């Protein structure tokens, strides 16, 4: 038997209903916030991610699916979404269009990780990017948007963990302070952090292997912000206050990727326990210039759909049932095949899944198949019905039957749907 590749999954009914519902709900809110969908390719050049995500990150060093194509080009299966959106922004000269460019995307991403850590090698993300504005109101907008999305999806007790990691004018001094503080604790650090301490000491702050008390004692980036970064951060926090978005300043929040500047944030739901962020994001004001485009500030976030969907399924088990549409099954004689197909055409848009029997054997066998498929109603078209332009509608649970004019079957199904709700 040929099996799916390790770390990948088939998404089957009925779970796929949750995927459709989540993607549709999030996309609808994104559009209502003025964002447009962007679909970028699944394969990109390796250079895009070594340049953006950064050499020396776990993603680039260990986790990328990298392969040569037949001409020897170095390609990758995209490991994240932001770099590709920025590449597209540059490639299509969107800086010449009215600012900001606001995108949302949903799709598959790939990282070669150990599946036992609960992560898939092919995983799915929904993300947004707002490119072109440095205003803290833009940061507030992307945060406000995801709070609206998660609220629409029925999640509660949401709050934002937030930090500012500064920019090129203030981060060097912070890094130096952090490095010298870490030097006095070098024996306590894990082997990775001994290396990170030199290359990128911020990374030590989100290392899960370090003593939290040690990490809490280290210098805070917000104590080193330059006046511009300070203004930006406080203005963002003030806006979150006025919008009633709960937040907690978390000076250990740095996010794993090289390209963040100033704002970094995660959204957590207290219902899920303290360690469990639903999504993360931040500002990346240098990324587009770094990729060869014009200097362009930007902010965004990305959310793992696997996790969000498993949270929703666990919290609201009745959700799948409410997303399932009822089924009707057309039982018919071979003389009524055309009428059966035509009847189904007229039922499009009524909110029912309609099967037309394709074996055309006895009505008893067709009705049995209707029941096995979970149909609630059988729409029966035999000789008598054909001659009178009617349909016999049988409720497969109660056994009750009614004769309905063919032209009225749609209205009958609409009414039946309303009565169920
Ligand atoms: Zn460490
Ligand atoms: Zn600064």
mmCIF file of C-alpha atoms and ligand atoms in Angstrom:
data_model
loop_
_atom_site.group_PDB
_atom_site.id
_atom_site.type_symbol
_atom_site.label_atom_id
_atom_site.label_comp_id
_atom_site.label_asym_id
_atom_site.label_seq_id
_atom_site.Cartn_x
_atom_site.Cartn_y
_atom_site.Cartn_z
ATOM 1 C CA UNK A 1 0.000 0.000 0.000
ATOM 2 C CA UNK A 2 1.292 3.444 -0.893
ATOM 3 C CA UNK A 3 0.985 5.769 2.093
ATOM 4 C CA UNK A 4 1.098 9.521 2.526
ATOM 5 C CA UNK A 5 4.513 11.029 3.179
ATOM 6 C CA UNK A 6 5.651 11.168 6.829
ATOM 7 C CA UNK A 7 4.510 14.384 8.457
ATOM 8 C CA UNK A 8 1.709 15.025 5.963
ATOM 9 C CA UNK A 9 -2.005 14.310 6.376
ATOM 10 C CA UNK A 10 -5.143 13.890 4.382
ATOM 11 C CA UNK A 11 -7.915 16.150 5.601
ATOM 12 C CA UNK A 12 -11.164 14.233 5.245
ATOM 13 C CA UNK A 13 -14.840 14.862 5.889
ATOM 14 C CA UNK A 14 -16.256 15.721 8.296
ATOM 15 C CA UNK A 15 -13.141 17.471 9.710
ATOM 16 C CA UNK A 16 -12.650 19.271 6.408
ATOM 17 C CA UNK A 17 -15.852 21.199 7.211
ATOM 18 C CA UNK A 18 -13.990 22.869 10.067
ATOM 19 C CA UNK A 19 -11.167 23.823 7.704
ATOM 20 C CA UNK A 20 -13.587 25.361 5.230
ATOM 21 C CA UNK A 21 -15.400 27.193 8.011
ATOM 22 C CA UNK A 22 -12.229 28.606 9.582
ATOM 23 C CA UNK A 23 -10.673 29.663 6.280
ATOM 24 C CA UNK A 24 -13.915 31.221 5.097
ATOM 25 C CA UNK A 25 -14.533 33.077 8.363
ATOM 26 C CA UNK A 26 -10.990 34.431 8.542
ATOM 27 C CA UNK A 27 -10.958 35.426 4.874
ATOM 28 C CA UNK A 28 -14.301 37.207 5.261
ATOM 29 C CA UNK A 29 -13.024 39.262 8.194
ATOM 30 C CA UNK A 30 -9.764 40.027 6.360
ATOM 31 C CA UNK A 31 -11.733 41.321 3.376
ATOM 32 C CA UNK A 32 -13.893 43.388 5.698
ATOM 33 C CA UNK A 33 -10.720 44.964 7.063
ATOM 34 C CA UNK A 34 -9.722 45.900 3.528
ATOM 35 C CA UNK A 35 -7.256 43.068 2.867
ATOM 36 C CA UNK A 36 -7.021 41.203 -0.434
ATOM 37 C CA UNK A 37 -5.990 37.631 -0.971
ATOM 38 C CA UNK A 38 -2.530 36.921 -2.344
ATOM 39 C CA UNK A 39 -1.625 33.485 -3.698
ATOM 40 C CA UNK A 40 2.074 32.932 -4.079
ATOM 41 C CA UNK A 41 3.754 29.785 -5.447
ATOM 42 C CA UNK A 42 4.495 26.776 -3.280
ATOM 43 C CA UNK A 43 8.067 26.706 -4.572
ATOM 44 C CA UNK A 44 10.437 29.631 -4.289
ATOM 45 C CA UNK A 45 14.171 30.115 -4.646
ATOM 46 C CA UNK A 46 16.285 29.051 -1.714
ATOM 47 C CA UNK A 47 17.855 32.496 -1.746
ATOM 48 C CA UNK A 48 14.542 34.121 -0.764
ATOM 49 C CA UNK A 49 14.581 32.397 2.606
ATOM 50 C CA UNK A 50 18.310 32.415 3.303
ATOM 51 C CA UNK A 51 18.114 36.183 2.754
ATOM 52 C CA UNK A 52 14.907 36.843 4.691
ATOM 53 C CA UNK A 53 14.486 34.249 7.413
ATOM 54 C CA UNK A 54 18.230 34.254 7.876
ATOM 55 C CA UNK A 55 21.226 31.952 7.753
ATOM 56 C CA UNK A 56 21.750 30.481 11.177
ATOM 57 C CA UNK A 57 18.062 30.040 11.949
ATOM 58 C CA UNK A 58 16.669 26.574 12.555
ATOM 59 C CA UNK A 59 14.309 27.002 9.625
ATOM 60 C CA UNK A 60 17.073 27.646 7.120
ATOM 61 C CA UNK A 61 19.733 25.414 8.630
ATOM 62 C CA UNK A 62 17.714 22.332 9.450
ATOM 63 C CA UNK A 63 14.127 22.497 8.333
ATOM 64 C CA UNK A 64 13.852 23.625 4.722
ATOM 65 C CA UNK A 65 12.880 21.263 1.971
ATOM 66 C CA UNK A 66 15.592 22.213 -0.497
ATOM 67 C CA UNK A 67 16.058 20.560 -3.851
ATOM 68 C CA UNK A 68 17.707 21.181 -7.208
ATOM 69 C CA UNK A 69 15.409 21.267 -10.216
ATOM 70 C CA UNK A 70 16.465 19.718 -13.520
ATOM 71 C CA UNK A 71 18.519 22.779 -14.407
ATOM 72 C CA UNK A 72 20.209 22.738 -11.018
ATOM 73 C CA UNK A 73 18.373 25.767 -9.603
ATOM 74 C CA UNK A 74 18.185 25.759 -5.819
ATOM 75 C CA UNK A 75 14.508 25.666 -4.937
ATOM 76 C CA UNK A 76 12.602 25.186 -1.710
ATOM 77 C CA UNK A 77 9.103 24.301 -0.614
ATOM 78 C CA UNK A 78 8.123 27.499 1.154
ATOM 79 C CA UNK A 79 8.629 27.287 4.933
ATOM 80 C CA UNK A 80 6.645 30.461 5.785
ATOM 81 C CA UNK A 81 4.538 33.146 4.135
ATOM 82 C CA UNK A 82 5.933 36.590 4.825
ATOM 83 C CA UNK A 83 9.026 36.433 2.630
ATOM 84 C CA UNK A 84 7.004 35.379 -0.417
ATOM 85 C CA UNK A 85 4.502 38.214 0.079
ATOM 86 C CA UNK A 86 7.418 40.650 0.229
ATOM 87 C CA UNK A 87 9.009 39.124 -2.858
ATOM 88 C CA UNK A 88 5.706 39.580 -4.710
ATOM 89 C CA UNK A 89 5.409 43.144 -3.429
ATOM 90 C CA UNK A 90 8.834 43.968 -4.854
ATOM 91 C CA UNK A 91 8.449 41.978 -8.066
ATOM 92 C CA UNK A 92 5.140 43.684 -8.950
ATOM 93 C CA UNK A 93 6.325 47.139 -7.862
ATOM 94 C CA UNK A 94 3.446 47.538 -5.474
ATOM 95 C CA UNK A 95 5.281 50.451 -3.882
ATOM 96 C CA UNK A 96 3.921 52.459 -6.833
ATOM 97 C CA UNK A 97 0.357 51.634 -5.782
ATOM 98 C CA UNK A 98 -1.558 53.385 -3.007
ATOM 99 C CA UNK A 99 -0.095 52.486 0.368
ATOM 100 C CA UNK A 100 -0.524 50.288 2.299
ATOM 101 C CA UNK A 101 -0.721 47.015 0.376
ATOM 102 C CA UNK A 102 -2.783 44.711 2.545
ATOM 103 C CA UNK A 103 -2.746 40.954 1.928
ATOM 104 C CA UNK A 104 -4.109 37.811 3.457
ATOM 105 C CA UNK A 105 -3.133 34.297 2.486
ATOM 106 C CA UNK A 106 -3.899 30.708 3.406
ATOM 107 C CA UNK A 107 -2.001 27.671 2.286
ATOM 108 C CA UNK A 108 0.486 24.870 2.816
ATOM 109 C CA UNK A 109 3.968 25.384 4.177
ATOM 110 C CA UNK A 110 6.752 22.885 4.698
ATOM 111 C CA UNK A 111 9.348 22.283 7.358
ATOM 112 C CA UNK A 112 11.412 19.176 7.866
ATOM 113 C CA UNK A 113 10.771 18.752 11.581
ATOM 114 C CA UNK A 114 10.331 15.707 13.753
ATOM 115 C CA UNK A 115 6.616 14.914 13.496
ATOM 116 C CA UNK A 116 6.516 13.613 17.085
ATOM 117 C CA UNK A 117 6.833 17.156 18.369
ATOM 118 C CA UNK A 118 3.220 17.567 17.233
ATOM 119 C CA UNK A 119 4.205 19.486 14.137
ATOM 120 C CA UNK A 120 3.470 18.444 10.620
ATOM 121 C CA UNK A 121 6.040 18.620 7.858
ATOM 122 C CA UNK A 122 3.334 20.024 5.638
ATOM 123 C CA UNK A 123 1.301 22.443 7.728
ATOM 124 C CA UNK A 124 -1.212 25.153 6.947
ATOM 125 C CA UNK A 125 -1.143 28.798 7.859
ATOM 126 C CA UNK A 126 -3.384 31.779 7.545
ATOM 127 C CA UNK A 127 -1.563 35.086 7.615
ATOM 128 C CA UNK A 128 -1.865 38.768 6.867
ATOM 129 C CA UNK A 129 0.701 41.363 5.823
ATOM 130 C CA UNK A 130 0.211 45.143 5.757
ATOM 131 C CA UNK A 131 3.055 46.632 3.737
ATOM 132 C CA UNK A 132 3.902 50.303 3.421
ATOM 133 C CA UNK A 133 2.997 51.982 6.711
ATOM 134 C CA UNK A 134 5.069 52.501 9.838
ATOM 135 C CA UNK A 135 2.224 53.914 11.946
ATOM 136 C CA UNK A 136 1.525 52.052 15.191
ATOM 137 C CA UNK A 137 -2.135 52.169 14.123
ATOM 138 C CA UNK A 138 -1.172 49.681 11.409
ATOM 139 C CA UNK A 139 0.174 47.330 14.081
ATOM 140 C CA UNK A 140 -3.038 47.874 16.051
ATOM 141 C CA UNK A 141 -5.117 47.099 12.959
ATOM 142 C CA UNK A 142 -3.569 43.685 12.331
ATOM 143 C CA UNK A 143 -3.964 42.792 16.008
ATOM 144 C CA UNK A 144 -7.541 44.071 16.143
ATOM 145 C CA UNK A 145 -8.331 42.073 12.997
ATOM 146 C CA UNK A 146 -7.164 38.761 14.399
ATOM 147 C CA UNK A 147 -9.014 39.375 17.655
ATOM 148 C CA UNK A 148 -12.173 39.902 15.583
ATOM 149 C CA UNK A 149 -11.496 36.718 13.609
ATOM 150 C CA UNK A 150 -10.941 34.592 16.703
ATOM 151 C CA UNK A 151 -13.992 36.068 18.396
ATOM 152 C CA UNK A 152 -16.099 35.251 15.321
ATOM 153 C CA UNK A 153 -14.778 31.702 15.551
ATOM 154 C CA UNK A 154 -16.067 31.473 19.114
ATOM 155 C CA UNK A 155 -12.810 31.730 21.058
ATOM 156 C CA UNK A 156 -12.766 33.749 24.240
ATOM 157 C CA UNK A 157 -10.404 34.993 26.954
ATOM 158 C CA UNK A 158 -8.046 36.225 24.282
ATOM 159 C CA UNK A 159 -5.134 38.451 25.083
ATOM 160 C CA UNK A 160 -2.012 39.727 23.420
ATOM 161 C CA UNK A 161 1.542 39.176 24.604
ATOM 162 C CA UNK A 162 3.538 42.069 23.280
ATOM 163 C CA UNK A 163 7.043 43.473 23.223
ATOM 164 C CA UNK A 164 9.174 45.895 21.244
ATOM 165 C CA UNK A 165 12.619 44.734 20.199
ATOM 166 C CA UNK A 166 13.669 48.099 18.784
ATOM 167 C CA UNK A 167 15.315 48.924 15.495
ATOM 168 C CA UNK A 168 18.783 49.434 14.040
ATOM 169 C CA UNK A 169 19.386 52.584 16.038
ATOM 170 C CA UNK A 170 18.653 51.132 19.457
ATOM 171 C CA UNK A 171 18.960 47.371 19.198
ATOM 172 C CA UNK A 172 22.778 47.250 19.013
ATOM 173 C CA UNK A 173 23.059 48.825 22.481
ATOM 174 C CA UNK A 174 20.459 46.409 23.821
ATOM 175 C CA UNK A 175 22.223 43.430 22.288
ATOM 176 C CA UNK A 176 25.489 44.540 23.836
ATOM 177 C CA UNK A 177 23.858 44.905 27.255
ATOM 178 C CA UNK A 178 22.198 41.528 26.906
ATOM 179 C CA UNK A 179 25.433 39.879 25.817
ATOM 180 C CA UNK A 180 27.384 41.223 28.736
ATOM 181 C CA UNK A 181 24.642 40.165 31.160
ATOM 182 C CA UNK A 182 24.672 36.687 29.611
ATOM 183 C CA UNK A 183 28.439 36.438 29.894
ATOM 184 C CA UNK A 184 28.127 36.385 33.673
ATOM 185 C CA UNK A 185 25.778 33.367 33.366
ATOM 186 C CA UNK A 186 27.509 31.549 30.548
ATOM 187 C CA UNK A 187 27.929 28.327 32.533
ATOM 188 C CA UNK A 188 24.178 28.118 33.116
ATOM 189 C CA UNK A 189 23.238 28.366 29.424
ATOM 190 C CA UNK A 190 22.410 25.450 27.161
ATOM 191 C CA UNK A 191 24.865 24.600 24.383
ATOM 192 C CA UNK A 192 22.720 26.310 21.720
ATOM 193 C CA UNK A 193 22.505 29.490 23.774
ATOM 194 C CA UNK A 194 26.247 29.606 24.329
ATOM 195 C CA UNK A 195 26.459 30.014 20.565
ATOM 196 C CA UNK A 196 23.372 32.279 20.299
ATOM 197 C CA UNK A 197 24.779 34.544 22.971
ATOM 198 C CA UNK A 198 27.474 35.602 20.523
ATOM 199 C CA UNK A 199 25.542 35.525 17.234
ATOM 200 C CA UNK A 200 22.107 36.704 18.303
ATOM 201 C CA UNK A 201 21.622 37.045 22.051
ATOM 202 C CA UNK A 202 17.905 37.890 21.663
ATOM 203 C CA UNK A 203 17.299 34.272 20.801
ATOM 204 C CA UNK A 204 18.365 33.220 24.271
ATOM 205 C CA UNK A 205 15.263 34.949 25.636
ATOM 206 C CA UNK A 206 12.839 32.490 24.093
ATOM 207 C CA UNK A 207 14.910 29.363 24.724
ATOM 208 C CA UNK A 208 12.705 26.834 26.497
ATOM 209 C CA UNK A 209 15.691 25.189 28.162
ATOM 210 C CA UNK A 210 16.784 28.168 30.235
ATOM 211 C CA UNK A 211 15.800 28.942 33.807
ATOM 212 C CA UNK A 212 12.889 31.426 33.658
ATOM 213 C CA UNK A 213 14.272 33.260 36.689
ATOM 214 C CA UNK A 214 17.548 33.828 34.872
ATOM 215 C CA UNK A 215 15.728 35.050 31.766
ATOM 216 C CA UNK A 216 13.566 37.402 33.815
ATOM 217 C CA UNK A 217 16.674 38.917 35.391
ATOM 218 C CA UNK A 218 18.173 39.909 32.024
ATOM 219 C CA UNK A 219 17.993 43.442 30.588
ATOM 220 C CA UNK A 220 14.683 44.280 28.887
ATOM 221 C CA UNK A 221 14.628 45.566 25.311
ATOM 222 C CA UNK A 222 11.977 48.136 26.227
ATOM 223 C CA UNK A 223 14.498 49.812 28.559
ATOM 224 C CA UNK A 224 16.795 50.435 25.588
ATOM 225 C CA UNK A 225 14.353 51.804 22.982
ATOM 226 C CA UNK A 226 15.333 54.970 21.122
ATOM 227 C CA UNK A 227 12.770 57.816 21.266
ATOM 228 C CA UNK A 228 11.145 56.806 17.948
ATOM 229 C CA UNK A 229 10.772 53.167 18.951
ATOM 230 C CA UNK A 230 9.573 54.233 22.394
ATOM 231 C CA UNK A 231 6.898 56.487 20.852
ATOM 232 C CA UNK A 232 5.818 53.753 18.481
ATOM 233 C CA UNK A 233 5.512 51.184 21.248
ATOM 234 C CA UNK A 234 3.647 53.406 23.680
ATOM 235 C CA UNK A 235 1.321 54.660 21.020
ATOM 236 C CA UNK A 236 0.498 51.059 20.060
ATOM 237 C CA UNK A 237 -0.153 50.122 23.682
ATOM 238 C CA UNK A 238 -2.348 53.211 24.122
ATOM 239 C CA UNK A 239 -4.348 52.222 21.044
ATOM 240 C CA UNK A 240 -4.810 48.669 22.342
ATOM 241 C CA UNK A 241 -6.075 50.230 25.582
ATOM 242 C CA UNK A 242 -8.619 52.399 23.821
ATOM 243 C CA UNK A 243 -9.753 49.442 21.699
ATOM 244 C CA UNK A 244 -10.233 47.335 24.814
ATOM 245 C CA UNK A 245 -7.748 44.696 23.657
ATOM 246 C CA UNK A 246 -6.154 43.075 26.705
ATOM 247 C CA UNK A 247 -2.392 42.734 26.543
ATOM 248 C CA UNK A 248 0.539 41.781 28.662
ATOM 249 C CA UNK A 249 4.015 43.159 28.087
ATOM 250 C CA UNK A 250 6.357 40.193 27.786
ATOM 251 C CA UNK A 251 9.985 41.199 27.547
ATOM 252 C CA UNK A 252 11.050 37.635 26.765
ATOM 253 C CA UNK A 253 8.996 37.633 23.587
ATOM 254 C CA UNK A 254 11.393 38.078 20.654
ATOM 255 C CA UNK A 255 10.017 35.676 17.994
ATOM 256 C CA UNK A 256 12.342 33.320 16.188
ATOM 257 C CA UNK A 257 12.983 35.119 12.916
ATOM 258 C CA UNK A 258 15.715 37.583 12.093
ATOM 259 C CA UNK A 259 13.569 40.094 10.301
ATOM 260 C CA UNK A 260 11.410 41.493 13.090
ATOM 261 C CA UNK A 261 11.766 45.110 14.214
ATOM 262 C CA UNK A 262 9.944 46.990 16.950
ATOM 263 C CA UNK A 263 6.624 45.241 17.589
ATOM 264 C CA UNK A 264 6.481 41.516 18.230
ATOM 265 C CA UNK A 265 3.351 39.869 19.551
ATOM 266 C CA UNK A 266 1.506 36.644 20.134
ATOM 267 C CA UNK A 267 -2.164 36.071 20.802
ATOM 268 C CA UNK A 268 -2.953 33.652 23.584
ATOM 269 C CA UNK A 269 -6.225 32.298 24.873
ATOM 270 C CA UNK A 270 -6.262 31.770 28.617
ATOM 271 C CA UNK A 271 -8.493 28.790 27.969
ATOM 272 C CA UNK A 272 -5.515 27.015 26.426
ATOM 273 C CA UNK A 273 -2.948 27.444 29.178
ATOM 274 C CA UNK A 274 -0.241 30.023 29.476
ATOM 275 C CA UNK A 275 2.328 28.587 27.086
ATOM 276 C CA UNK A 276 0.016 28.279 24.162
ATOM 277 C CA UNK A 277 0.120 31.049 21.619
ATOM 278 C CA UNK A 278 -2.427 30.771 18.835
ATOM 279 C CA UNK A 279 -0.460 32.987 16.494
ATOM 280 C CA UNK A 280 2.494 35.265 16.314
ATOM 281 C CA UNK A 281 3.546 38.250 14.341
ATOM 282 C CA UNK A 282 5.308 41.534 14.308
ATOM 283 C CA UNK A 283 6.783 44.389 12.395
ATOM 284 C CA UNK A 284 9.501 43.831 9.808
ATOM 285 C CA UNK A 285 10.508 47.262 8.573
ATOM 286 C CA UNK A 286 13.813 46.194 6.961
ATOM 287 C CA UNK A 287 12.807 43.006 5.206
ATOM 288 C CA UNK A 288 11.746 44.480 1.888
ATOM 289 C CA UNK A 289 14.873 46.586 1.547
ATOM 290 C CA UNK A 290 16.908 43.580 2.623
ATOM 291 C CA UNK A 291 15.339 41.600 -0.238
ATOM 292 C CA UNK A 292 16.375 44.268 -2.714
ATOM 293 C CA UNK A 293 13.239 46.412 -2.698
ATOM 294 C CA UNK A 294 12.721 50.005 -1.605
ATOM 295 C CA UNK A 295 12.815 50.711 2.143
ATOM 296 C CA UNK A 296 9.246 49.825 3.149
ATOM 297 C CA UNK A 297 7.850 49.284 6.638
ATOM 298 C CA UNK A 298 5.500 46.351 7.172
ATOM 299 C CA UNK A 299 3.678 44.373 9.827
ATOM 300 C CA UNK A 300 1.818 41.060 9.861
ATOM 301 C CA UNK A 301 1.118 37.786 11.571
ATOM 302 C CA UNK A 302 0.747 34.101 10.777
ATOM 303 C CA UNK A 303 -1.445 31.535 12.435
ATOM 304 C CA UNK A 304 -1.137 27.734 12.343
ATOM 305 C CA UNK A 305 -4.441 26.322 11.170
ATOM 306 C CA UNK A 306 -3.855 22.772 12.478
ATOM 307 C CA UNK A 307 -3.684 24.025 16.015
ATOM 308 C CA UNK A 308 -6.556 26.496 15.747
ATOM 309 C CA UNK A 309 -8.784 23.813 14.256
ATOM 310 C CA UNK A 310 -7.903 21.234 16.893
ATOM 311 C CA UNK A 311 -8.670 23.835 19.575
ATOM 312 C CA UNK A 312 -12.044 24.626 17.995
ATOM 313 C CA UNK A 313 -12.924 20.950 17.589
ATOM 314 C CA UNK A 314 -12.116 20.252 21.241
ATOM 315 C CA UNK A 315 -13.918 23.315 22.564
ATOM 316 C CA UNK A 316 -17.048 23.077 20.456
ATOM 317 C CA UNK A 317 -17.602 19.451 19.431
ATOM 318 C CA UNK A 318 -21.077 20.366 18.148
ATOM 319 C CA UNK A 319 -19.527 22.684 15.568
ATOM 320 C CA UNK A 320 -18.966 19.985 12.932
ATOM 321 C CA UNK A 321 -22.607 18.928 13.177
ATOM 322 C CA UNK A 322 -23.786 22.478 12.684
ATOM 323 C CA UNK A 323 -21.634 22.776 9.558
ATOM 324 C CA UNK A 324 -22.970 19.581 7.983
ATOM 325 C CA UNK A 325 -25.711 20.214 5.443
ATOM 326 C CA UNK A 326 -28.630 17.764 5.306
ATOM 327 C CA UNK A 327 -28.801 15.194 2.539
ATOM 328 C CA UNK A 328 -31.640 14.256 0.227
ATOM 329 C CA UNK A 329 -31.557 11.222 -2.034
ATOM 330 C CA UNK A 330 -33.455 10.974 -5.306
ATOM 331 C CA UNK A 331 -34.914 7.508 -5.772
ATOM 332 C CA UNK A 332 -36.180 7.034 -9.295
ATOM 333 C CA UNK A 333 -37.251 4.608 -12.005
ATOM 334 C CA UNK A 334 -35.133 4.463 -15.158
ATOM 335 C CA UNK A 335 -37.923 6.286 -17.013
ATOM 336 C CA UNK A 336 -37.479 9.183 -14.571
ATOM 337 C CA UNK A 337 -33.677 9.617 -14.858
ATOM 338 C CA UNK A 338 -33.905 12.901 -16.743
ATOM 339 C CA UNK A 339 -36.529 14.213 -14.329
ATOM 340 C CA UNK A 340 -34.295 13.202 -11.414
ATOM 341 C CA UNK A 341 -31.274 15.089 -12.776
ATOM 342 C CA UNK A 342 -33.470 18.085 -13.625
ATOM 343 C CA UNK A 343 -34.989 18.061 -10.141
ATOM 344 C CA UNK A 344 -31.515 18.225 -8.608
ATOM 345 C CA UNK A 345 -30.612 21.198 -10.798
ATOM 346 C CA UNK A 346 -33.597 23.108 -9.428
ATOM 347 C CA UNK A 347 -32.455 22.361 -5.862
ATOM 348 C CA UNK A 348 -29.080 24.070 -6.198
ATOM 349 C CA UNK A 349 -28.661 26.788 -3.592
ATOM 350 C CA UNK A 350 -31.270 25.343 -1.214
ATOM 351 C CA UNK A 351 -28.686 24.188 1.323
ATOM 352 C CA UNK A 352 -29.136 20.474 0.763
ATOM 353 C CA UNK A 353 -26.718 17.848 -0.538
ATOM 354 C CA UNK A 354 -28.686 15.951 -3.177
ATOM 355 C CA UNK A 355 -27.662 12.520 -4.458
ATOM 356 C CA UNK A 356 -29.368 11.060 -7.489
ATOM 357 C CA UNK A 357 -29.265 7.262 -7.464
ATOM 358 C CA UNK A 358 -27.090 5.993 -10.322
ATOM 359 C CA UNK A 359 -27.801 2.277 -10.151
ATOM 360 C CA UNK A 360 -31.476 2.492 -10.975
ATOM 361 C CA UNK A 361 -32.394 -0.847 -9.423
ATOM 362 C CA UNK A 362 -35.490 -1.478 -7.274
ATOM 363 C CA UNK A 363 -36.897 1.296 -5.074
ATOM 364 C CA UNK A 364 -36.271 -0.859 -1.978
ATOM 365 C CA UNK A 365 -32.547 -1.057 -2.739
ATOM 366 C CA UNK A 366 -32.364 2.634 -3.590
ATOM 367 C CA UNK A 367 -34.107 3.566 -0.327
ATOM 368 C CA UNK A 368 -31.682 1.360 1.590
ATOM 369 C CA UNK A 369 -28.742 3.164 -0.027
ATOM 370 C CA UNK A 370 -30.359 6.504 0.839
ATOM 371 C CA UNK A 371 -30.483 5.474 4.501
ATOM 372 C CA UNK A 372 -26.896 4.188 4.470
ATOM 373 C CA UNK A 373 -25.712 7.534 3.130
ATOM 374 C CA UNK A 374 -27.459 9.297 5.993
ATOM 375 C CA UNK A 375 -30.104 10.994 3.842
ATOM 376 C CA UNK A 376 -32.958 12.608 5.784
ATOM 377 C CA UNK A 377 -35.339 12.728 2.852
ATOM 378 C CA UNK A 378 -35.910 10.457 -0.123
ATOM 379 C CA UNK A 379 -37.285 12.240 -3.176
ATOM 380 C CA UNK A 380 -39.109 9.524 -5.059
ATOM 381 C CA UNK A 381 -39.810 9.766 -8.788
ATOM 382 C CA UNK A 382 -41.707 6.796 -10.241
ATOM 383 C CA UNK A 383 -44.244 6.320 -13.010
ATOM 384 C CA UNK A 384 -47.107 7.879 -11.040
ATOM 385 C CA UNK A 385 -45.058 10.902 -10.041
ATOM 386 C CA UNK A 386 -43.874 11.428 -13.632
ATOM 387 C CA UNK A 387 -47.404 11.462 -14.980
ATOM 388 C CA UNK A 388 -48.608 13.935 -12.362
ATOM 389 C CA UNK A 389 -45.414 16.107 -12.294
ATOM 390 C CA UNK A 390 -45.063 15.445 -8.578
ATOM 391 C CA UNK A 391 -42.484 13.974 -6.267
ATOM 392 C CA UNK A 392 -43.137 11.778 -3.254
ATOM 393 C CA UNK A 393 -41.039 13.032 -0.384
ATOM 394 C CA UNK A 394 -40.350 10.474 2.310
ATOM 395 C CA UNK A 395 -38.904 11.409 5.675
ATOM 396 C CA UNK A 396 -36.506 8.526 6.258
ATOM 397 C CA UNK A 397 -36.539 8.945 10.044
ATOM 398 C CA UNK A 398 -40.299 9.104 10.636
ATOM 399 C CA UNK A 399 -41.432 7.267 7.507
ATOM 400 C CA UNK A 400 -44.019 9.959 6.765
ATOM 401 C CA UNK A 401 -44.664 10.744 3.117
ATOM 402 C CA UNK A 402 -46.083 13.668 1.208
ATOM 403 C CA UNK A 403 -46.801 14.291 -2.440
ATOM 404 C CA UNK A 404 -45.375 17.608 -3.641
ATOM 405 C CA UNK A 405 -45.517 19.255 -7.058
ATOM 406 C CA UNK A 406 -42.086 19.118 -8.726
ATOM 407 C CA UNK A 407 -42.103 22.894 -8.915
ATOM 408 C CA UNK A 408 -42.607 23.063 -5.132
ATOM 409 C CA UNK A 409 -39.853 20.670 -4.009
ATOM 410 C CA UNK A 410 -37.351 23.527 -3.575
ATOM 411 C CA UNK A 411 -39.728 25.419 -1.309
ATOM 412 C CA UNK A 412 -40.434 22.202 0.609
ATOM 413 C CA UNK A 413 -36.721 21.647 1.260
ATOM 414 C CA UNK A 414 -36.202 25.266 2.287
ATOM 415 C CA UNK A 415 -39.022 24.978 4.806
ATOM 416 C CA UNK A 416 -37.684 21.656 6.098
ATOM 417 C CA UNK A 417 -34.278 23.308 6.595
ATOM 418 C CA UNK A 418 -35.799 26.187 8.569
ATOM 419 C CA UNK A 419 -37.728 23.808 10.793
ATOM 420 C CA UNK A 420 -34.514 22.002 11.722
ATOM 421 C CA UNK A 421 -32.869 25.195 12.894
HETATM 422 ZN ZN1 LIG B 1 19.109 27.832 25.637
HETATM 423 ZN ZN1 LIG B 2 14.821 52.336 18.044
#
